[in-house]
Coordinates of C-alpha atoms and ligand atoms in Angstrom, one line a residue:
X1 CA 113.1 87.2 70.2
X2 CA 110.5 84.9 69.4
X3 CA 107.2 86.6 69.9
X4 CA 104.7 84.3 70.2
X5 CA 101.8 83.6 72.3
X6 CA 103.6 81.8 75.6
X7 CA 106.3 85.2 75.2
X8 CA 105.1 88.8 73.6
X9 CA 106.2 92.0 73.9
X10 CA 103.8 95.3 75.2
X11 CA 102.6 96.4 72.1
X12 CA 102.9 100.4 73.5
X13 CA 103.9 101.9 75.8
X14 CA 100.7 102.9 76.8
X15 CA 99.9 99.6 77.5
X16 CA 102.7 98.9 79.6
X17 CA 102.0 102.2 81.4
X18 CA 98.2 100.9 82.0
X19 CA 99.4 97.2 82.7
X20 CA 102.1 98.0 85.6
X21 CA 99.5 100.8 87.3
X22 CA 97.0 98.5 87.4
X23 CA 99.3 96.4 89.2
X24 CA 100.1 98.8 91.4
X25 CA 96.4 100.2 91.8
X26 CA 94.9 97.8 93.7
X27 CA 92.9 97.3 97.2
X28 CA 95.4 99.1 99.2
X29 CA 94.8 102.4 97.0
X30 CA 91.1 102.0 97.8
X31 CA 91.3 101.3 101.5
X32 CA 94.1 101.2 103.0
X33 CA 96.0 104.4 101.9
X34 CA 93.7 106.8 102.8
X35 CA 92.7 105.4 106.2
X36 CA 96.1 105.3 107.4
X37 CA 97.0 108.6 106.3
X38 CA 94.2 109.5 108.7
X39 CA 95.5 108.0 111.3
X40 CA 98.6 109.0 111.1
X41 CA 98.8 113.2 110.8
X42 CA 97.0 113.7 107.4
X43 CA 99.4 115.8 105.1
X44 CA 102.3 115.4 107.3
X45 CA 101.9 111.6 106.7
X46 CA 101.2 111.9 103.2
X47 CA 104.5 114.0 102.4
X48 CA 106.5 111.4 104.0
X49 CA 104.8 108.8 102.3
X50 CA 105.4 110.8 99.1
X51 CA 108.8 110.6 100.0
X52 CA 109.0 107.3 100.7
X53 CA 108.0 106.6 97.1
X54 CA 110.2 108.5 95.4
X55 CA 113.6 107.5 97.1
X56 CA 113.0 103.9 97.6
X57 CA 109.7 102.9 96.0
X58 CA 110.5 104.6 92.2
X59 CA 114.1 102.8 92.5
X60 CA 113.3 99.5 93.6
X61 CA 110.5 99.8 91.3
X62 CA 113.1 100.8 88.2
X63 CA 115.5 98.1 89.5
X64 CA 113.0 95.4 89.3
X65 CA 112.4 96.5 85.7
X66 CA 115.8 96.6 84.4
X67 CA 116.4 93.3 86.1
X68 CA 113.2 91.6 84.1
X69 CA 114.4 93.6 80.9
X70 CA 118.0 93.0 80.8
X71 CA 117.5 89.2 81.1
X72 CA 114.1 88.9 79.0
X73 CA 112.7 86.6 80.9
X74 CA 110.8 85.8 84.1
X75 CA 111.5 86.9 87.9
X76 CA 113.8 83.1 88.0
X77 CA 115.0 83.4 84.6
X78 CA 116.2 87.2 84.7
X79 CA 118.5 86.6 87.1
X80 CA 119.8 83.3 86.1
X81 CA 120.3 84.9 83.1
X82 CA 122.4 87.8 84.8
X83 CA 124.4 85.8 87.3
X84 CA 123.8 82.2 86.0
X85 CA 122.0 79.1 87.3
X86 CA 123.5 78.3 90.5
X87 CA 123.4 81.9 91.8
X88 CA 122.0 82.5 95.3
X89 CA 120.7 85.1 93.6
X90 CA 118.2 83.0 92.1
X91 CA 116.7 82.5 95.2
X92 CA 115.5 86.2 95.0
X93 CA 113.3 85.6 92.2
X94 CA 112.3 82.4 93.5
X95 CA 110.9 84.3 96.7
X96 CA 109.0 86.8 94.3
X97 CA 107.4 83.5 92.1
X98 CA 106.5 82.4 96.2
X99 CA 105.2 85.5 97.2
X100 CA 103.1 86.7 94.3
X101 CA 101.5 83.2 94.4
X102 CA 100.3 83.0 97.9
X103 CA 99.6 87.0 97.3
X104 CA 97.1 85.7 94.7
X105 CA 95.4 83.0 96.9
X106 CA 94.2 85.3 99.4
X107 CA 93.6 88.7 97.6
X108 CA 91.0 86.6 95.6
X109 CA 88.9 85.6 98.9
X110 CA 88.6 89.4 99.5
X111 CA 88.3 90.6 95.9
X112 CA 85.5 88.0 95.5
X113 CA 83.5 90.3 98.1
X114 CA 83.9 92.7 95.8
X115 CA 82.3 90.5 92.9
X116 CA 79.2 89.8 95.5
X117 CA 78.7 93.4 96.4
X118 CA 78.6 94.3 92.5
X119 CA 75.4 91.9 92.2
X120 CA 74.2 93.2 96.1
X121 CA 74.5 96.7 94.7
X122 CA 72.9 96.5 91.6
X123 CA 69.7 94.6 93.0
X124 CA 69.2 97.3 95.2
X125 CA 69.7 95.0 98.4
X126 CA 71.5 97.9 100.6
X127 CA 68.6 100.7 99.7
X128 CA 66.9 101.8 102.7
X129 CA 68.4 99.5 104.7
X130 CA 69.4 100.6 108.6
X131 CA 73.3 100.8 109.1
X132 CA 73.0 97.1 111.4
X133 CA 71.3 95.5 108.7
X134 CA 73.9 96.5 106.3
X135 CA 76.6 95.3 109.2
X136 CA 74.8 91.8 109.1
X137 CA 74.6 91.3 105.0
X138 CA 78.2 91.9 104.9
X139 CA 78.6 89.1 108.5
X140 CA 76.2 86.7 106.4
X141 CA 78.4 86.8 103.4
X142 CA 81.4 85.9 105.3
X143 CA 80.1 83.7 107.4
X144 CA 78.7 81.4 104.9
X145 CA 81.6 79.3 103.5
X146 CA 79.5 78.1 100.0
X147 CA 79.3 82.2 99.1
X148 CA 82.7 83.2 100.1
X149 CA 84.5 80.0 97.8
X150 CA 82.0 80.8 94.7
X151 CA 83.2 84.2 94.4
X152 CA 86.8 83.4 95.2
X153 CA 86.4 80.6 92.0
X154 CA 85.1 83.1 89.9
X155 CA 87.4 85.7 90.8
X156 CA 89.9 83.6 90.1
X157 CA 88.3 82.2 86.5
X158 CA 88.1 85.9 85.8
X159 CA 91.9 86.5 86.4
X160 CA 92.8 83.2 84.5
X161 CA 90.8 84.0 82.0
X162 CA 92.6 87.3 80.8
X163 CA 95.8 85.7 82.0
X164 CA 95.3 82.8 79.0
X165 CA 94.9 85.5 76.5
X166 CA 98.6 86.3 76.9
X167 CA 100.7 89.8 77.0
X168 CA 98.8 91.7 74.1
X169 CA 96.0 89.9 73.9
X170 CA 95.2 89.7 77.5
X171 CA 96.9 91.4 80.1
X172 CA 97.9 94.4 78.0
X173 CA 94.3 94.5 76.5
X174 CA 92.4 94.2 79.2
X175 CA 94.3 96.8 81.1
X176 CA 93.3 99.3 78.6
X177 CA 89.4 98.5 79.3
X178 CA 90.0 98.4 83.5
X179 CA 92.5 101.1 84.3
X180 CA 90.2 104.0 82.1
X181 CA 87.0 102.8 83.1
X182 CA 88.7 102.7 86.7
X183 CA 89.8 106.4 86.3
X184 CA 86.8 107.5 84.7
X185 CA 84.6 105.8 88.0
X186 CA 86.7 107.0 90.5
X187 CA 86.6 110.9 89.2
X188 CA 82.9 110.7 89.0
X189 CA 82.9 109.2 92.8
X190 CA 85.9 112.1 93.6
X191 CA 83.4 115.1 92.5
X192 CA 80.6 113.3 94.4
X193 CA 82.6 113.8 97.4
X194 CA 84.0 117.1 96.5
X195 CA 80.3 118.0 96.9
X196 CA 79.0 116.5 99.7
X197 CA 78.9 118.4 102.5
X198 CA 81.8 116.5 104.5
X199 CA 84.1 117.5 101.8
X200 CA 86.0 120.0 103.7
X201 CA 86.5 117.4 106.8
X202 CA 87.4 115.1 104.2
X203 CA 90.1 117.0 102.6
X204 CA 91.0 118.1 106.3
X205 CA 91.7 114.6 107.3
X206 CA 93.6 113.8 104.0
X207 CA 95.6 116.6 104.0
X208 CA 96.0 118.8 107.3
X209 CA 99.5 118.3 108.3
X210 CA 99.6 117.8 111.6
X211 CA 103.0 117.1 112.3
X212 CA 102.4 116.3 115.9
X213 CA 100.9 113.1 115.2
X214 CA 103.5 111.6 112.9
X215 CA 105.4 109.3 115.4
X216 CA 108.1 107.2 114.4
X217 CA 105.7 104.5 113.8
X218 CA 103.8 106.6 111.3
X219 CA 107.2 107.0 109.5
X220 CA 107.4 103.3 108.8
X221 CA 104.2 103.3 107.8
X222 CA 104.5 104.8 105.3
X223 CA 107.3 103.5 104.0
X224 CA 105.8 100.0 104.5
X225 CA 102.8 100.7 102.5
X226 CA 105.0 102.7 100.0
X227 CA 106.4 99.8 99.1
X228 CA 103.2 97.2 98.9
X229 CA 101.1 100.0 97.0
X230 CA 103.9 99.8 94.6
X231 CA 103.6 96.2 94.4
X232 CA 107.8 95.7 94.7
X233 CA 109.4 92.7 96.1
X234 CA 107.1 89.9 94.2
X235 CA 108.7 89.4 90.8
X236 CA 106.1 91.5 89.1
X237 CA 107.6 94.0 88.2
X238 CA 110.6 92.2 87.1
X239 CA 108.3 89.8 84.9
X240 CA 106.3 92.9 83.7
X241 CA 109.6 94.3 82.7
X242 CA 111.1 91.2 80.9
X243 CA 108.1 92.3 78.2
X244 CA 109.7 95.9 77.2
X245 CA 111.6 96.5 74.4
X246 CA 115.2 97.5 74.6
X247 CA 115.1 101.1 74.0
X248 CA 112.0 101.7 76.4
X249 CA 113.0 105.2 79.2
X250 CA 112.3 103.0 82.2
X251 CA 113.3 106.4 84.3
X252 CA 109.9 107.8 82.4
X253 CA 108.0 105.1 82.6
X254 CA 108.5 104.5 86.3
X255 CA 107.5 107.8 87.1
X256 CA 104.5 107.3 85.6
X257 CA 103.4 104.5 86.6
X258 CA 104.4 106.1 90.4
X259 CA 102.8 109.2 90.0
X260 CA 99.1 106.9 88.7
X261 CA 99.4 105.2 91.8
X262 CA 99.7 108.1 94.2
X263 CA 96.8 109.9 92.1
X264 CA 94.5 106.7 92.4
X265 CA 95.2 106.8 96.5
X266 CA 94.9 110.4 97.1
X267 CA 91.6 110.4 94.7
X268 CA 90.1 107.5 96.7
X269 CA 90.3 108.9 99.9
X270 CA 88.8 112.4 98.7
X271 CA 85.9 110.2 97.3
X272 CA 85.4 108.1 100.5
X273 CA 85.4 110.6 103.6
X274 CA 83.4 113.5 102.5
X275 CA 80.8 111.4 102.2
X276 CA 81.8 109.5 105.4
X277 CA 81.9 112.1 107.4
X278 CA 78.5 114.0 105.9
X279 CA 77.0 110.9 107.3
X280 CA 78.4 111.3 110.4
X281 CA 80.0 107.8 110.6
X282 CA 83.4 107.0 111.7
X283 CA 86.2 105.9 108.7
X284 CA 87.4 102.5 110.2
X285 CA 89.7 100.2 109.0
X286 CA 89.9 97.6 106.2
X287 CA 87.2 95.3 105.0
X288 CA 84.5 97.2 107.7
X289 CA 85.2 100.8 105.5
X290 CA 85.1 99.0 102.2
X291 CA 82.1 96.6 102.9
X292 CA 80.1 98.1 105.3
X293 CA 81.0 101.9 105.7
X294 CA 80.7 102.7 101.6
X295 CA 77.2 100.7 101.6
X296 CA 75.8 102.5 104.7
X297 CA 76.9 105.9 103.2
X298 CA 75.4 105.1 99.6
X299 CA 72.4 103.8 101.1
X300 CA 71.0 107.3 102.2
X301 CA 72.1 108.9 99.0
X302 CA 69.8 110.0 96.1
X303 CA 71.4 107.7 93.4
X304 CA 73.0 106.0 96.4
X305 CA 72.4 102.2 94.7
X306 CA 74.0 103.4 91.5
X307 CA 76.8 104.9 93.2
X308 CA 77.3 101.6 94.9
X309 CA 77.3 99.7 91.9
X310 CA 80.2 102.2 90.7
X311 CA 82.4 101.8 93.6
X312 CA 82.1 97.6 93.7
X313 CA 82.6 97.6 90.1
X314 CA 85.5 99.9 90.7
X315 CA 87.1 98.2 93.3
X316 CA 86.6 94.9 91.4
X317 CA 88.5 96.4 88.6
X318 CA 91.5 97.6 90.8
X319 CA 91.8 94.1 92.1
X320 CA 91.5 92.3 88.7
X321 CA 94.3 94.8 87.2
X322 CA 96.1 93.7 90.3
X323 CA 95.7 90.0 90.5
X324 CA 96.8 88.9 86.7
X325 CA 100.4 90.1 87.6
X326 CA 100.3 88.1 90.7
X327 CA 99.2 85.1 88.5
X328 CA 101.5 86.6 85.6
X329 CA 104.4 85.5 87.4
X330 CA 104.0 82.2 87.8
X331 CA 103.0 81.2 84.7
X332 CA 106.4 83.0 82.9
X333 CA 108.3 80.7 84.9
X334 CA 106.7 78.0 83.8
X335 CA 106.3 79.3 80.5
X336 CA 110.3 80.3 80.5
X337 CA 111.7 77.9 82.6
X338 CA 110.0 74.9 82.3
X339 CA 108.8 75.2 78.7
X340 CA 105.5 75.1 79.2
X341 CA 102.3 76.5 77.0
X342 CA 100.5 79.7 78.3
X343 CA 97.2 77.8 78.4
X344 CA 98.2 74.6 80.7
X345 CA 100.6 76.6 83.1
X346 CA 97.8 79.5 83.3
X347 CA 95.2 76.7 84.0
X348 CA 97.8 75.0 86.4
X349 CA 99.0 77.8 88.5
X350 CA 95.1 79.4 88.9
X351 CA 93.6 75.7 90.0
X352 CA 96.5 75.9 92.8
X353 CA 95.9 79.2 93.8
X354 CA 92.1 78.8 93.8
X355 CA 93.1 75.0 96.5
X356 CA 95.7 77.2 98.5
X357 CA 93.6 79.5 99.0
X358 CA 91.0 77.8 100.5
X359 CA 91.9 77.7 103.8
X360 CA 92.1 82.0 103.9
X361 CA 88.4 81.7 102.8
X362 CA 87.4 78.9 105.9
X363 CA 89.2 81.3 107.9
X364 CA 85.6 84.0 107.6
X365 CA 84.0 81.1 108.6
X366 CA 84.2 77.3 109.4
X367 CA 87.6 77.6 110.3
X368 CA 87.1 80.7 111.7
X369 CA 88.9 79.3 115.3
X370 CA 91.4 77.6 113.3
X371 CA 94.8 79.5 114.5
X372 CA 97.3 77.0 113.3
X373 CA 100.3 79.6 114.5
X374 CA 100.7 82.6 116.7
X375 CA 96.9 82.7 117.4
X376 CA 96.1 83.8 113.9
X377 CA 94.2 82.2 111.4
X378 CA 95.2 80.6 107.7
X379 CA 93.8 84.3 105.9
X380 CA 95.8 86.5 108.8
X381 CA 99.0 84.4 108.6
X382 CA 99.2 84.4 104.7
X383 CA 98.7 88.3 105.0
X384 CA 101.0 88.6 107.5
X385 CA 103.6 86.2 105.8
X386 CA 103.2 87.7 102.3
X387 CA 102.6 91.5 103.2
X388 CA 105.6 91.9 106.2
X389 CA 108.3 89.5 104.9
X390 CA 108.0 88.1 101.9
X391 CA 107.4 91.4 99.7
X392 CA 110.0 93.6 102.0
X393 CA 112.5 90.9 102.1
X394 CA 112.3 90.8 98.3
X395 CA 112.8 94.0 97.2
X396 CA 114.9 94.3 100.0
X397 CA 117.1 91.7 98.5
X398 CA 116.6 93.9 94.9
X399 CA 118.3 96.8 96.0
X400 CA 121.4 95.0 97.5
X401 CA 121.3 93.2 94.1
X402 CA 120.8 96.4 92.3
X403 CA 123.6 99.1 94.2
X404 CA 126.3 96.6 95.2
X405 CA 126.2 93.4 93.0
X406 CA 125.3 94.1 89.4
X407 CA 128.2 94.6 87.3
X408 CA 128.2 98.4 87.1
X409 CA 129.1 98.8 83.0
X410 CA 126.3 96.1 82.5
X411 CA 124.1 97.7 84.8
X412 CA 124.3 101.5 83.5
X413 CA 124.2 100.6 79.6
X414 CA 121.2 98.8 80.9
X415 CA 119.6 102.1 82.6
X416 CA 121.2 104.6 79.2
X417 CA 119.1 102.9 77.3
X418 CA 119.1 105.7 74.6
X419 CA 118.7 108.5 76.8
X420 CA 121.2 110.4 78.2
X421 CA 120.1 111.6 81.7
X422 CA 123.7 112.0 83.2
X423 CA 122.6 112.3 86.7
X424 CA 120.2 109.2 86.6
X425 CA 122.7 106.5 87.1
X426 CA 124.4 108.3 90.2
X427 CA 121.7 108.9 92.0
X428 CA 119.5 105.9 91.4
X429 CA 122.8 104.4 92.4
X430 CA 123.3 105.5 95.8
X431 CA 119.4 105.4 96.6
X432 CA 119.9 101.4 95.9
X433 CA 122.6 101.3 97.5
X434 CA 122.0 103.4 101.0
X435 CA 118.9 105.0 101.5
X436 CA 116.5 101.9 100.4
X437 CA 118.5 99.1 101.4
X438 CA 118.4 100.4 105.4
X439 CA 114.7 101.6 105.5
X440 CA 113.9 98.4 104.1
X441 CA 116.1 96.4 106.8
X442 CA 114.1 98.8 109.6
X443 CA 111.0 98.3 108.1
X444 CA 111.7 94.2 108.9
X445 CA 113.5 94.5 111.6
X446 CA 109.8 96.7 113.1
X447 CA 107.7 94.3 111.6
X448 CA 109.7 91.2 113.8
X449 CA 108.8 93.7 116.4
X450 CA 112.3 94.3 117.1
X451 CA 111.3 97.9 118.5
X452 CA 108.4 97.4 120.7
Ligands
LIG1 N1 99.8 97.0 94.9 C1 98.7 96.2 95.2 C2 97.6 97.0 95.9 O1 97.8 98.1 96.3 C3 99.1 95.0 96.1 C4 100.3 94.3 95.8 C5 101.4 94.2 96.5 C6 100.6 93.6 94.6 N2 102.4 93.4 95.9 C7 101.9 93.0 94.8 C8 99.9 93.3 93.5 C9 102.5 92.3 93.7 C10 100.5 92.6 92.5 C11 101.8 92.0 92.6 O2 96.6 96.4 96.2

C-alpha cells in the first residue's frame, strides 16, 4: 500500500481511537443529548438510549469500518472494490460522500457561532450583562449576514486547514491536541457543576428514571439520536476505517470509541444543568441553551468569563474534531477515485462547502423568509434532509449490506482479524441483520411521519 501523503495509514491506535471520537463527539453531545434526555424521562431515556447504541449504533458503526478497511479505500471506492463498479451498492457510498458534504455546509454556519462566542467570551462582552441583553448579542449575531459568513469562512479554513495536512499529519494529529484538551475542559466544567448548588436537580434530570414519561416517541428518539451522535450513515466511518491496518480489533476499537461518546454526552449534561438550574433558568432547546442559556449562567459566576471562554473553546473543538471527517470524505474520493492530490481536492471540496452553504447562513438573516419548500428555510431543510434521511437511510442501507449481502467467508475473515472472539460474528450478525435493519426502517418511516 502506497503510503503517501494523498493515502496514509493511523499511525496508532490511539490516534484512530481520538480521530473517530472526535467524529463522533460533536454538537449533539453538547446540546442535544442531554436536553432530550430531559425531556424524555431522564434515566429511563438514557438506558434506552444506551441500548440503542449498543445493538444498533456499535454494529453499524463496526460495519462501516470493516466495509472502509476491507476495501482500503473511500466510502465509493470500498464498495466498488467489494462488489465491483456497477454495483447498486455503490450508490450507498455515494449517498454518504452526499450527506457528509451537505452535513459540512451547514454544521460550519452554527460552529462559526461558536468561533464568535470564543472572542465574545474572552473580551468579557457577556460579564454583568442582564439575561435580555445577552438574548439580543446572540439575535445581533445572527441577524447580521457579514458576521455569520466570516465565521462560517473561517470555520471552514480552519477545517481545510488540518484536512490538507493529511491522515498523520493532520487529522490524526490534530485529534490528539482537540479530543484531550476537550476532555480535560469538559471535566473541569463537570466538577464546576458537581458543585453548584443545582447539582442535585441536575443529576435528577439526567438521571431519575421516570419511566412514565418515556412514550413511544421517546423510544425513537433515542434511537434516532443514537445513531447521528455516532455519526453512522455518512461514509465516515467507512473512510475513517479504509486508514486501519489489517490486524486492527475493530470489535475493541468500536467499543471505545462508543463508550467516549456516551461519556462526553452524559459529562456535558452534568456540566450544563446544575448550573442551569442554580440560576433558576429553564434548559431549552438547541442554539437558545448553547448560545444564550450557557452565557447567562456564566455571566453571574465568579470566574464566569473564564468559564465561558472554556465552554466556546470546547464546543469549538467538538465541532472541528467533527467537521474534518465530514470534509475527510469527500476529499478520499477524489483523492481515490478520481486521482486527485490531497491539496487541490481539500481546497476544492472546502470552497464548495463554504458556496453551498451559504444559503443555511442567509437563512439567520436576509433570507430569513426564504422557505423554498414545506415552509422551511435553506438551514432547516438541509438539517432536516441530512439529519432524518440521508444519515438513517445510509446506515440503514449498511446493515442490509452488512447481515444479508456481504459474502459471509469474506465478511467473517474480515471481522477475525487475529482475534478469536467466537461469539462476535453471530451476534454482530443477527443485530445487522434483524434488530438494526427494522429500527432503522421505523425510525424513517416516523420521521416521514408515517405514525402521527
Ligand atoms: N456525531 C456528530 C455530532 O454529534 C454529528 C454527525 C452526524 C457527524 N453524522 C456525522 C459528524 C458524520 C461527522 C460525520 O455532532
Amino acid at each position: 500500500m502506497a503510503d503517501n501523503l494523498s493515502r496514509g495509514h493511523w499511525t496508532s491506535r490511539f490516534g484512530f481511537i481520538l480521530a473517530a471520537a472526535g467524529s463522533a463527539i460533536g454538537l449533539g453531545n453538547v446540546w442535544k443529548f442531554p436536553y432530550i434526555t430531559g425531556q424524555n424521562g431522564g434515566g429511563a431515556f438514557v438506558l434506552v438510549y444506551l441500548i440503542c447504541i449498543v445493538l444498533v449504533g456499535l454494529p453499524i458503526m463496526m460495519a462501516e469500518f470493516l466495509i472502509g478497511r476491507h476495501g482500503q479505500r473511500d466510502a465509493v471506492g470500498s464498495f466498488a472494490a467489494l462488489e465491483g463498479r456497477r454495483s447498486p451498492w455503490v450508490l450507498v457510498g455515494w449517498g454518504g460522500v452526499a450527506a457528509s458534504f451537505i452535513l459540512l455546509s451547514f454544521y460550519a454556519v452554527v460552529a462559526g457561532w461558536s468561533f464568535d462566542y470564543v472572542v465574545k467570551a474572552s473580551l468579557g462582552t457577556f460579564a454583568g450583562r442582564t439575561p435580555d441583553e445577552i438574548n439580543a448579542i446572540f439575535d445581533t449575531l445572527v441577524s447580521s449576514a457579514g458576521q455569520v459568513i466570516f465565521w462560517q469562512a473561517l470555520f471552514i479554513v480552519a477545517t481545510v486547514a488540518i484536512v490538507l495536512g493529511g491522515i498523520r499529519g493532520g487529522i490524526e494529529r490534530y485529534s490528539k491536541i482537540l479530543m484531550p484538551v476537550l476532555f480535560a475542559l469538559l471535566v473541569l466544567l463537570f466538577v464546576r457543576g458537581m458543585l453548584s448548588p443545582g447539582a442535585r436537580q441536575g443529576l435528577e434530570f439526567m438521571f431519575r428514571p421516570d419511566f412514565g414519561s418515556l412514550t413511544p416517541k421517546s423510544i425513537l428518539d433515542a434511537l434516532g439520536h443514537a445513531f447521528f451522535t455516532l455519526s453512522i450513515g455518512a461514509g465516515t466511518m467507512i473512510t475513517y476505517g479504509s486508514y486501519l491496518e489489517k490486524d486492527s480489533d475493530l470489535f475493541s476499537l468500536s467499543l471505545r470509541i462508543t463508550i467516549l461518546d456516551t461519556v462526553v454526552a452524559l459529562l456535558a449534561g452534568l456540566a450544563i444543568f446544575p448550573v442551569v438550574f442554580a440560576a433558576g433558568l429553564e434548559p431549552g432547546a438547541g442554539p437558545g441553551l448553547v448560545f444564550q442559556t450557557i452565557p447567562i449562567v456564566f455571566s453571574s459566576l465568579p470566574f464566569g468569563s473564564l468559564l465561558a471562554v472554556v465552554f466556546f473553546v470546547l464546543l469549538s473543538f467538538a465541532a472541528l474534531s467533527s467537521s474534518i471527517s465530514m470534509l475527510e470524505v469527500s476529499v478520499a474520493y477524489l483523492v481515490d477515485e478520481k486521482g486527485w492530490g490531497r491539496r487541490r481536492a481539500t481546497m476544492l471540496i472546502g470552497g464548495a462547502a463554504f458556496l453551498v452553504g451559504l444559503p443555511s447562513a442567509l437563512s439567520f438573516n436576509l433570507w430569513s423568509d426564504v422557505t423554498p419548500l414545506f415552509d422551511m428555510t435553506f438551514f432547516a431543510l438541509f438539517d432536516v434532509l441530512v439529519s432524518s434521511y440521508l444519515l438513517p437511510i445510509g446506515g440503514f442501507l449498511v446493515a442490509l449490506y452488512a447481515g444479508w449481502f456481504w459474502k459471509k467467508e469474506e465478511e467473517k475473515a474480515e471481522l477475525a482479524g487475529r482475534t478469536g472472539r467466537r461469539w462476535l460474528y453471530p451476534v454482530w450478525h443477527f443485530l445487522l441483520r434483524f434488530v438494526a435493519p427494522i429500527s432503522v426502517l421505523v425510525i424513517i418511516l416516523n420521521k416521514a411521519g408515517l405514525f402521527e
